[in-house]
Tab-separated table of C-alpha atoms and ligand atoms in Angstrom:
chain	number	residue	atom	x	y	z
S	29	MET	CA	0.000	0.000	0.000
S	30	ALA	CA	1.199	3.541	-0.765
S	31	ARG	CA	2.236	5.505	2.315
S	32	PRO	CA	-0.232	8.166	3.454
S	33	LEU	CA	0.193	11.738	2.293
S	34	SER	CA	2.082	13.909	4.784
S	35	VAL	CA	0.972	17.520	5.254
S	36	ALA	CA	2.756	20.165	7.334
S	37	ILE	CA	0.432	22.834	8.705
S	38	VAL	CA	2.048	26.133	9.673
S	39	GLY	CA	0.107	27.795	12.518
S	40	ALA	CA	-1.979	26.259	15.298
S	41	GLY	CA	-4.686	28.927	15.302
S	42	MET	CA	-8.353	28.355	14.534
S	43	GLY	CA	-7.803	27.357	10.916
S	44	GLY	CA	-4.633	25.324	11.408
S	45	LEU	CA	-6.071	23.167	14.187
S	46	ALA	CA	-9.372	22.709	12.340
S	47	ALA	CA	-7.421	21.662	9.239
S	48	ALA	CA	-5.294	19.238	11.270
S	49	ALA	CA	-8.390	17.590	12.751
S	50	ALA	CA	-10.168	17.440	9.379
S	51	LEU	CA	-7.153	16.028	7.476
S	52	ARG	CA	-6.642	13.322	10.113
S	53	ARG	CA	-10.236	12.203	9.534
S	54	VAL	CA	-9.327	11.286	5.938
S	55	GLY	CA	-6.141	9.435	6.902
S	56	ILE	CA	-3.583	12.152	6.122
S	57	GLU	CA	-0.451	12.346	8.280
S	58	ILE	CA	-0.237	15.842	9.719
S	59	THR	CA	2.253	17.847	11.718
S	60	VAL	CA	1.331	21.308	12.988
S	61	TYR	CA	4.132	23.845	13.543
S	62	GLU	CA	3.328	26.788	15.823
S	63	GLN	CA	5.639	29.690	16.622
S	64	ALA	CA	4.272	30.252	20.141
S	65	ALA	CA	5.853	28.386	23.047
S	66	GLN	CA	2.431	27.768	24.578
S	67	PHE	CA	-1.230	28.477	23.943
S	68	THR	CA	-2.504	31.505	25.854
S	69	ARG	CA	-6.123	32.165	26.732
S	70	LEU	CA	-6.774	35.521	25.074
S	71	GLY	CA	-9.480	37.706	26.589
S	72	ALA	CA	-11.841	37.737	23.671
S	73	GLY	CA	-15.196	36.381	22.652
S	74	ILE	CA	-16.026	34.721	19.387
S	75	GLN	CA	-19.316	34.162	17.638
S	76	ILE	CA	-19.566	30.654	16.233
S	77	GLY	CA	-21.996	30.876	13.341
S	78	CYS	CA	-24.237	27.924	12.428
S	79	ASN	CA	-22.047	27.401	9.342
S	80	ALA	CA	-18.931	26.948	11.499
S	81	MET	CA	-20.834	24.766	13.963
S	82	LYS	CA	-21.653	22.289	11.180
S	83	VAL	CA	-17.931	21.804	10.587
S	84	LEU	CA	-17.212	21.580	14.321
S	85	ARG	CA	-19.952	18.958	14.669
S	86	GLY	CA	-18.181	16.880	12.019
S	87	LEU	CA	-14.974	17.167	14.080
S	88	GLY	CA	-16.797	15.789	17.143
S	89	LEU	CA	-16.803	19.080	19.093
S	90	GLU	CA	-20.501	20.005	19.218
S	91	GLN	CA	-21.335	18.711	22.713
S	92	ARG	CA	-18.255	20.254	24.259
S	93	LEU	CA	-18.944	23.651	22.689
S	94	ARG	CA	-22.636	23.607	23.589
S	95	ALA	CA	-21.670	22.875	27.202
S	96	GLN	CA	-19.113	25.709	27.389
S	97	SER	CA	-20.733	28.463	25.294
S	98	PHE	CA	-23.675	30.812	25.514
S	99	TYR	CA	-26.802	30.039	23.464
S	100	PRO	CA	-28.296	33.474	22.625
S	101	ARG	CA	-31.929	34.073	21.707
S	102	SER	CA	-30.739	36.496	19.024
S	103	TRP	CA	-28.136	38.924	17.735
S	104	ASN	CA	-30.012	42.144	18.339
S	105	ASN	CA	-29.193	45.426	16.581
S	106	ARG	CA	-30.158	48.592	18.419
S	107	ASP	CA	-29.777	52.340	18.058
S	108	TRP	CA	-26.882	53.668	20.144
S	109	LYS	CA	-28.939	56.306	21.916
S	110	THR	CA	-32.619	55.420	21.922
S	111	GLY	CA	-32.158	51.657	22.084
S	112	GLU	CA	-34.702	51.274	19.272
S	113	VAL	CA	-34.451	47.830	17.684
S	114	LYS	CA	-33.246	48.044	14.071
S	115	PHE	CA	-33.213	44.313	13.341
S	116	ASP	CA	-33.384	41.409	15.758
S	117	MET	CA	-31.725	38.404	14.117
S	118	ILE	CA	-33.365	35.523	15.960
S	119	PHE	CA	-31.125	32.538	16.707
S	120	GLY	CA	-32.033	29.852	19.291
S	121	GLU	CA	-33.994	26.804	18.227
S	122	SER	CA	-35.738	28.261	15.173
S	123	ALA	CA	-32.424	29.230	13.562
S	124	GLU	CA	-30.911	25.934	14.601
S	125	GLN	CA	-33.649	24.140	12.708
S	126	LYS	CA	-33.459	26.445	9.701
S	127	PHE	CA	-29.666	26.419	9.322
S	128	GLY	CA	-28.960	22.944	10.700
S	129	ALA	CA	-26.760	23.874	13.688
S	130	PRO	CA	-26.814	26.213	16.692
S	131	TYR	CA	-25.365	29.742	16.819
S	132	LEU	CA	-23.088	29.925	19.861
S	133	LEU	CA	-21.144	32.695	21.610
S	134	ALA	CA	-17.910	31.459	23.119
S	135	HIS	CA	-14.772	32.529	24.848
S	136	ARG	CA	-12.105	32.467	22.148
S	137	GLY	CA	-9.898	30.379	24.434
S	138	ASP	CA	-12.647	27.750	24.795
S	139	LEU	CA	-13.031	27.400	21.022
S	140	HIS	CA	-9.273	27.183	20.583
S	141	ALA	CA	-8.973	24.572	23.369
S	142	ALA	CA	-11.794	22.540	21.812
S	143	LEU	CA	-10.004	22.518	18.453
S	144	ALA	CA	-6.709	21.617	20.164
S	145	SER	CA	-8.456	18.682	21.860
S	146	ALA	CA	-9.187	17.247	18.402
S	147	VAL	CA	-5.450	17.064	17.559
S	148	PRO	CA	-3.281	14.795	19.740
S	149	ASP	CA	-0.351	16.670	21.334
S	150	GLN	CA	2.327	14.631	19.566
S	151	TYR	CA	1.318	16.191	16.228
S	152	VAL	CA	1.721	19.811	17.412
S	153	LYS	CA	5.248	21.229	17.538
S	154	LEU	CA	5.336	24.425	19.610
S	155	SER	CA	8.205	26.964	19.450
S	156	HIS	CA	8.561	26.304	15.702
S	157	LYS	CA	8.556	29.607	13.819
S	158	LEU	CA	8.703	29.049	10.079
S	159	VAL	CA	11.440	31.030	8.319
S	160	GLY	CA	11.930	29.182	5.038
S	161	LEU	CA	10.134	27.001	2.468
S	162	ASP	CA	11.722	25.154	-0.422
S	163	GLU	CA	9.744	22.989	-2.838
S	164	SER	CA	11.445	20.200	-4.794
S	165	SER	CA	10.283	17.111	-6.663
S	166	ASP	CA	10.454	15.175	-3.353
S	167	GLY	CA	8.141	17.495	-1.470
S	168	VAL	CA	8.523	20.686	0.511
S	169	GLN	CA	11.292	21.482	2.972
S	170	LEU	CA	10.409	23.698	5.928
S	171	THR	CA	13.041	25.585	7.947
S	172	PHE	CA	12.345	26.936	11.412
S	173	ALA	CA	13.973	29.678	13.476
S	174	ASN	CA	15.051	27.083	16.080
S	175	GLY	CA	17.218	25.347	13.456
S	176	VAL	CA	14.888	22.401	12.808
S	177	VAL	CA	14.401	21.350	9.184
S	178	ALA	CA	11.422	19.155	8.237
S	179	THR	CA	9.925	17.848	5.016
S	180	ALA	CA	6.379	17.045	3.964
S	181	ASP	CA	4.547	16.151	0.771
S	182	ALA	CA	2.556	19.375	1.051
S	183	VAL	CA	2.267	22.506	3.197
S	184	VAL	CA	-0.748	24.451	4.438
S	185	GLY	CA	0.038	28.032	5.494
S	186	ALA	CA	-2.502	28.701	8.259
S	187	ASP	CA	-0.313	31.360	9.826
S	188	GLY	CA	-2.871	34.121	10.087
S	189	VAL	CA	-3.127	37.727	9.072
S	190	HIS	CA	0.663	38.338	9.137
S	191	SER	CA	1.332	35.148	7.148
S	192	VAL	CA	4.959	34.546	6.236
S	193	VAL	CA	3.902	31.702	3.946
S	194	ARG	CA	1.836	34.219	1.946
S	195	ASP	CA	4.807	36.587	1.763
S	196	MET	CA	7.079	33.729	0.614
S	197	LEU	CA	4.629	32.700	-2.121
S	198	PHE	CA	3.441	36.064	-3.382
S	199	GLY	CA	5.561	38.829	-1.828
S	200	ILE	CA	4.385	41.259	0.784
S	201	SER	CA	0.816	42.391	0.053
S	202	PRO	CA	-0.402	45.911	0.809
S	203	VAL	CA	-2.287	46.567	4.038
S	204	ASN	CA	-4.940	49.263	4.220
S	205	PHE	CA	-5.306	50.717	7.678
S	206	THR	CA	-8.982	51.577	8.080
S	207	GLY	CA	-8.272	54.423	10.492
S	208	ARG	CA	-10.317	52.545	13.062
S	209	ILE	CA	-9.523	50.534	16.141
S	210	ALA	CA	-11.296	47.868	18.185
S	211	TYR	CA	-11.278	47.763	21.973
S	212	ARG	CA	-12.112	44.354	23.366
S	213	THR	CA	-12.179	42.491	26.651
S	214	THR	CA	-13.905	39.754	28.610
S	215	TYR	CA	-14.706	40.117	32.291
S	216	PRO	CA	-16.764	38.409	35.038
S	217	ALA	CA	-20.439	39.369	34.799
S	218	ALA	CA	-20.479	39.606	38.616
S	219	LEU	CA	-18.800	43.016	38.167
S	220	LEU	CA	-22.105	44.262	36.716
S	221	GLY	CA	-23.548	44.049	40.224
S	222	GLY	CA	-26.725	42.293	39.128
S	223	GLU	CA	-27.515	44.694	36.242
S	224	LYS	CA	-29.333	42.804	33.497
S	225	ILE	CA	-28.036	43.192	29.952
S	226	ASP	CA	-29.123	41.811	26.585
S	227	ASP	CA	-27.932	38.376	25.387
S	228	CYS	CA	-26.078	39.796	22.402
S	229	THR	CA	-26.479	43.306	21.004
S	230	LYS	CA	-24.678	45.441	18.497
S	231	TRP	CA	-25.269	49.074	19.440
S	232	TRP	CA	-25.032	51.082	16.205
S	233	GLY	CA	-23.760	54.654	16.580
S	234	GLU	CA	-23.094	57.264	13.921
S	235	ASP	CA	-19.402	56.558	13.353
S	236	ARG	CA	-18.798	53.755	15.881
S	237	HIS	CA	-20.394	50.684	17.356
S	238	ILE	CA	-20.060	48.342	20.300
S	239	VAL	CA	-21.043	44.672	20.452
S	240	ILE	CA	-21.733	43.137	23.872
S	241	TYR	CA	-22.549	39.496	24.618
S	242	TYR	CA	-22.191	36.729	27.172
S	243	VAL	CA	-19.680	33.950	26.474
S	244	LYS	CA	-20.660	31.401	29.148
S	245	PRO	CA	-23.838	29.305	29.379
S	246	ASP	CA	-24.564	30.640	32.901
S	247	ARG	CA	-24.029	34.278	31.835
S	248	SER	CA	-20.986	34.478	34.130
S	249	GLU	CA	-18.676	36.212	31.653
S	250	VAL	CA	-19.263	39.221	29.392
S	251	TYR	CA	-17.436	40.248	26.215
S	252	LEU	CA	-17.364	43.577	24.471
S	253	VAL	CA	-15.778	44.643	21.202
S	254	THR	CA	-15.954	48.073	19.569
S	255	SER	CA	-15.089	49.808	16.338
S	256	GLN	CA	-14.316	53.532	16.297
S	257	PRO	CA	-12.113	56.037	14.488
S	258	GLU	CA	-8.561	56.505	15.734
S	259	PRO	CA	-6.253	57.303	12.806
S	260	ASP	CA	-2.921	57.170	14.647
S	261	PHE	CA	-2.971	53.729	16.270
S	262	ARG	CA	-1.609	51.018	13.975
S	263	VAL	CA	-0.783	48.010	16.156
S	264	GLU	CA	-2.574	44.875	14.925
S	265	SER	CA	-1.947	42.576	17.859
S	266	TRP	CA	-3.933	40.480	20.308
S	267	SER	CA	-1.767	41.620	23.230
S	268	ALA	CA	-1.679	45.455	22.853
S	269	LYS	CA	-3.425	47.206	25.726
S	270	GLY	CA	-5.763	50.203	25.678
S	271	ASP	CA	-6.924	52.620	28.357
S	272	VAL	CA	-10.399	51.850	29.677
S	273	ARG	CA	-10.959	55.581	30.460
S	274	ASP	CA	-10.523	56.408	26.752
S	275	LEU	CA	-12.936	53.625	25.882
S	276	ARG	CA	-15.572	54.988	28.285
S	277	ALA	CA	-15.108	58.526	26.997
S	278	SER	CA	-15.544	57.493	23.374
S	279	PHE	CA	-18.919	55.844	24.101
S	280	GLU	CA	-20.299	58.638	26.274
S	281	GLY	CA	-23.932	59.350	25.475
S	282	PHE	CA	-24.604	55.769	24.365
S	283	HIS	CA	-27.617	53.926	25.850
S	284	PRO	CA	-27.448	53.446	29.664
S	285	GLN	CA	-26.943	49.681	29.197
S	286	VAL	CA	-23.697	50.364	27.325
S	287	GLY	CA	-22.658	52.840	30.008
S	288	LYS	CA	-23.129	50.198	32.713
S	289	VAL	CA	-21.083	47.597	30.839
S	290	LEU	CA	-18.250	50.096	30.294
S	291	ALA	CA	-18.352	51.401	33.867
S	292	ALA	CA	-17.854	47.820	35.147
S	293	CYS	CA	-15.105	46.991	32.629
S	294	PRO	CA	-11.760	46.606	34.461
S	295	ASP	CA	-9.300	46.786	31.565
S	296	VAL	CA	-9.183	46.505	27.827
S	297	HIS	CA	-7.159	45.463	24.792
S	298	LYS	CA	-6.803	47.538	21.658
S	299	TRP	CA	-6.452	46.387	18.046
S	300	ALA	CA	-5.967	48.407	14.845
S	301	ILE	CA	-8.464	47.297	12.199
S	302	MET	CA	-6.675	46.564	8.920
S	303	ASP	CA	-8.163	45.617	5.603
S	304	ARG	CA	-6.577	43.673	2.776
S	305	GLU	CA	-7.706	42.878	-0.748
S	306	ALA	CA	-8.580	39.329	-1.758
S	307	LEU	CA	-5.551	37.503	-3.180
S	308	ASP	CA	-5.507	36.482	-6.839
S	309	ARG	CA	-4.261	33.007	-5.935
S	310	TRP	CA	-3.953	30.965	-2.767
S	311	ALA	CA	-1.598	28.170	-3.819
S	312	VAL	CA	1.660	27.580	-5.632
S	313	GLY	CA	2.486	23.950	-6.364
S	314	LYS	CA	2.317	21.932	-3.150
S	315	VAL	CA	1.848	24.909	-0.836
S	316	THR	CA	-1.530	26.479	-0.117
S	317	LEU	CA	-2.811	29.154	2.225
S	318	LEU	CA	-5.891	28.833	4.417
S	319	GLY	CA	-7.866	31.128	6.743
S	320	ASP	CA	-6.726	34.694	7.471
S	321	ALA	CA	-3.493	34.013	5.582
S	322	CYS	CA	-5.455	34.153	2.301
S	323	HIS	CA	-8.693	35.972	3.123
S	324	PRO	CA	-8.214	38.275	6.134
S	325	MET	CA	-11.232	40.443	6.830
S	326	THR	CA	-12.557	43.177	9.073
S	327	PRO	CA	-14.405	41.629	12.040
S	328	TYR	CA	-17.836	43.133	11.269
S	329	MET	CA	-19.660	39.928	10.323
S	330	ALA	CA	-18.000	37.798	13.021
S	331	GLN	CA	-17.094	35.305	10.291
S	332	GLY	CA	-13.265	35.309	10.021
S	333	ALA	CA	-12.678	32.188	12.074
S	334	ALA	CA	-15.797	30.599	10.614
S	335	MET	CA	-14.289	30.994	7.111
S	336	ALA	CA	-11.015	29.392	8.280
S	337	ILE	CA	-12.950	26.503	9.847
S	338	GLU	CA	-15.035	26.018	6.682
S	339	ASP	CA	-11.788	26.042	4.654
S	340	ALA	CA	-10.533	23.139	6.767
S	341	ALA	CA	-13.504	20.903	5.929
S	342	VAL	CA	-13.376	21.687	2.199
S	343	LEU	CA	-9.590	21.199	2.058
S	344	SER	CA	-9.940	17.752	3.649
S	345	ARG	CA	-12.524	16.793	1.054
S	346	CYS	CA	-10.286	17.963	-1.803
S	347	LEU	CA	-7.269	16.050	-0.452
S	348	ASP	CA	-9.230	12.906	0.403
S	349	GLY	CA	-7.691	10.107	-1.659
S	350	ALA	CA	-5.105	12.342	-3.353
S	351	ASP	CA	-1.552	11.050	-3.747
S	352	ARG	CA	1.606	13.165	-3.899
S	353	ASP	CA	1.105	13.881	-7.585
S	354	GLY	CA	-2.470	14.983	-6.969
S	355	VAL	CA	-1.712	17.619	-4.324
S	356	ALA	CA	-1.400	20.640	-6.608
S	357	ASP	CA	-4.684	19.783	-8.317
S	358	ALA	CA	-6.398	19.271	-4.942
S	359	PHE	CA	-5.175	22.711	-3.829
S	360	ARG	CA	-6.463	24.252	-7.060
S	361	ARG	CA	-9.906	22.688	-6.474
S	362	PHE	CA	-9.871	23.886	-2.863
S	363	GLU	CA	-9.297	27.475	-3.959
S	364	ALA	CA	-11.840	27.211	-6.769
S	365	THR	CA	-14.479	25.880	-4.356
S	366	ARG	CA	-13.897	28.473	-1.654
S	367	LYS	CA	-12.776	31.729	-3.188
S	368	GLU	CA	-16.076	33.189	-4.359
S	369	ARG	CA	-17.609	32.691	-0.921
S	370	THR	CA	-14.712	34.052	1.119
S	371	THR	CA	-14.382	37.078	-1.187
S	372	ARG	CA	-18.090	37.806	-0.778
S	373	VAL	CA	-17.760	37.594	3.011
S	374	GLN	CA	-14.639	39.819	2.947
S	375	GLU	CA	-16.511	42.426	0.911
S	376	THR	CA	-19.706	42.242	2.966
S	377	SER	CA	-17.694	42.550	6.164
S	378	ARG	CA	-15.869	45.594	4.872
S	379	ALA	CA	-19.181	47.437	4.311
S	380	ASN	CA	-20.123	47.047	7.999
S	381	ILE	CA	-23.861	46.903	7.399
S	382	TRP	CA	-24.391	43.202	8.283
S	383	LEU	CA	-27.680	42.892	10.254
S	384	LYS	CA	-28.068	46.663	10.540
S	385	GLU	CA	-31.458	46.169	8.984
S	386	ARG	CA	-33.463	43.131	7.852
S	387	THR	CA	-30.856	40.920	6.122
S	388	ASP	CA	-30.976	37.624	4.241
S	389	THR	CA	-28.532	35.527	6.255
S	390	SER	CA	-29.162	32.100	4.784
S	391	TRP	CA	-26.246	32.317	2.301
S	392	VAL	CA	-23.882	32.680	5.275
S	393	TYR	CA	-25.363	30.458	7.995
S	394	GLY	CA	-26.992	27.873	5.690
S	395	TYR	CA	-23.692	26.845	4.042
S	396	ASP	CA	-22.495	23.323	4.804
S	397	ALA	CA	-18.772	22.839	4.069
S	398	TRP	CA	-19.145	19.052	4.331
S	399	SER	CA	-21.626	18.841	1.455
S	400	VAL	CA	-21.142	21.906	-0.763
S	401	PRO	CA	-20.271	20.756	-4.312
S	402	LEU	CA	-16.519	20.756	-4.977
S	403	ALA	CA	-15.185	22.560	-8.045
S	404	ALA	CA	-14.179	20.327	-10.955
F	13	FAD	C1	-11.504	41.938	17.318
F	13	FAD	C2	-11.807	40.697	16.505
F	13	FAD	C3	-12.989	39.974	16.711
F	13	FAD	C4	-13.266	38.817	15.964
F	13	FAD	N1	-14.448	38.138	16.177
F	13	FAD	C5	-14.726	37.031	15.438
F	13	FAD	C6	-15.968	36.299	15.641
F	13	FAD	O1	-16.795	36.651	16.487
F	13	FAD	N2	-16.183	35.178	14.866
F	13	FAD	C7	-15.290	34.748	13.922
F	13	FAD	O2	-15.543	33.732	13.235
F	13	FAD	N3	-14.129	35.425	13.713
F	13	FAD	C8	-13.814	36.536	14.445
F	13	FAD	N4	-12.646	37.204	14.250
F	13	FAD	C9	-11.711	36.706	13.211
F	13	FAD	C10	-10.865	35.565	13.709
F	13	FAD	O3	-10.226	35.903	14.926
F	13	FAD	C11	-9.820	35.187	12.656
F	13	FAD	O4	-10.414	35.194	11.389
F	13	FAD	C12	-9.244	33.795	12.936
F	13	FAD	O5	-8.513	33.803	14.129
F	13	FAD	C13	-8.381	33.321	11.758
F	13	FAD	O6	-7.846	32.054	12.025
F	13	FAD	P1	-6.459	31.627	11.379
F	13	FAD	O7	-6.210	30.228	11.855
F	13	FAD	O8	-6.430	31.906	9.936
F	13	FAD	O9	-5.406	32.603	12.049
F	13	FAD	P2	-4.986	32.695	13.591
F	13	FAD	O10	-6.086	32.199	14.465
F	13	FAD	O11	-4.480	34.089	13.777
F	13	FAD	O12	-3.775	31.675	13.751
F	13	FAD	C14	-2.516	31.857	13.113
F	13	FAD	C15	-1.498	31.047	13.902
F	13	FAD	O13	-0.287	30.978	13.168
F	13	FAD	C16	0.810	31.179	14.042
F	13	FAD	N5	1.941	31.661	13.238
F	13	FAD	C17	2.070	32.876	12.644
F	13	FAD	N6	3.247	32.966	11.987
F	13	FAD	C18	3.897	31.776	12.174
F	13	FAD	C19	5.150	31.256	11.754
F	13	FAD	N7	5.994	31.975	11.001
F	13	FAD	N8	5.482	29.999	12.122
F	13	FAD	C20	4.648	29.247	12.893
F	13	FAD	N9	3.440	29.702	13.336
F	13	FAD	C21	3.062	30.948	12.970
F	13	FAD	C22	0.272	32.192	15.042
F	13	FAD	O14	1.026	32.206	16.234
F	13	FAD	C23	-1.159	31.681	15.253
F	13	FAD	O15	-1.230	30.694	16.256
F	13	FAD	C24	-12.333	38.363	14.989
F	13	FAD	C25	-11.138	39.060	14.802
F	13	FAD	C26	-10.869	40.225	15.530
F	13	FAD	C27	-9.583	40.973	15.299
């Protein structure tokens, strides 16, 4: 029997771990290389759309995520000042039936830990920062900053928004700073002192917004994320800190519910919102990109990780049964199957009007990456 295909995945983020779990399901030998020395639990929430949940169900993670995440009645959209409801996107059981999976609100660390649980530790090499790639007729050689050299039949660059694999394949692509920043944090709901808040609401202001939701099934933890103008801050990092007094000042005059959430907020992170154009191509030979590495997007639809997770399922279907000579064609089919959808989501996200008024959401949440037809 021919030996199984070996695939090196660069990056153990949302997309890389989902890809590792999905490729293992079809008998592919994987190794995941991650630059970080350990996984850290970032203070952030993440919306897991029904479309992503269908993939996560296929990876055996549905029960775990249901048990750890918040199940909102809706994603409500309200006026910043009056609180008037603009559009209440109902989730809960009716959406679960319509779209085929629940819509969950999670702590980002819980989703990441769930994905990590689907990939046995021996396949994840921490402290491996990729610095070089070299493709030959035998496969692809990977070089890491720690001096390790490895080879694989194929490589998946799931190394996120600052992807070095993308830069190696296509050169450094331009970044458009939007002139906006996002504050974000999670904190214990006990700090609200018993104040009741909505399950999940985006408060739409004139030139800024704030999204607030619970991330635990017992409403014990709250998450907030904003978007507002700030032309001079350009640090796109999960660890940069902001000043909670500035955050409060920039949402002064918002609805009292927002004021209460900000008054109770102990500290906050700050992130510069960047925008990048869709790439012309995702793959060269036996190396492909996946997730934010090839379709980074503004966070306004809460679909970036969902797109990376969908990519993982489709990639596993394209590689299923492929041998070493079939890798490049499988990568071409992967890109051809996914690109129209991810470009549409990138563009819709950029407009920042998702759910601001009555919106047809079925093209996003109804998608099933396990059964969507693959490109020829
Ligand atoms: C404020 C904010 C809110 C968001 N909210 C949501 C939401 O609600 N729902 C949603 O679906 N999406 C959301 N997103 C988007 C989501 O976070 C990303 O789309 C998602 O993390 C992309 O996954 P990825 O695997 O492509 O990249 P990442 O998760 O960023 O993972 C990349 C990994 O690669 C590693 N890496 C990088 N370079 C190297 C190297 N040279 N060698 C080895 N390893 C390397 C990194 O350390 C990292 O672990 C949000 C984003 C932001 C900024």
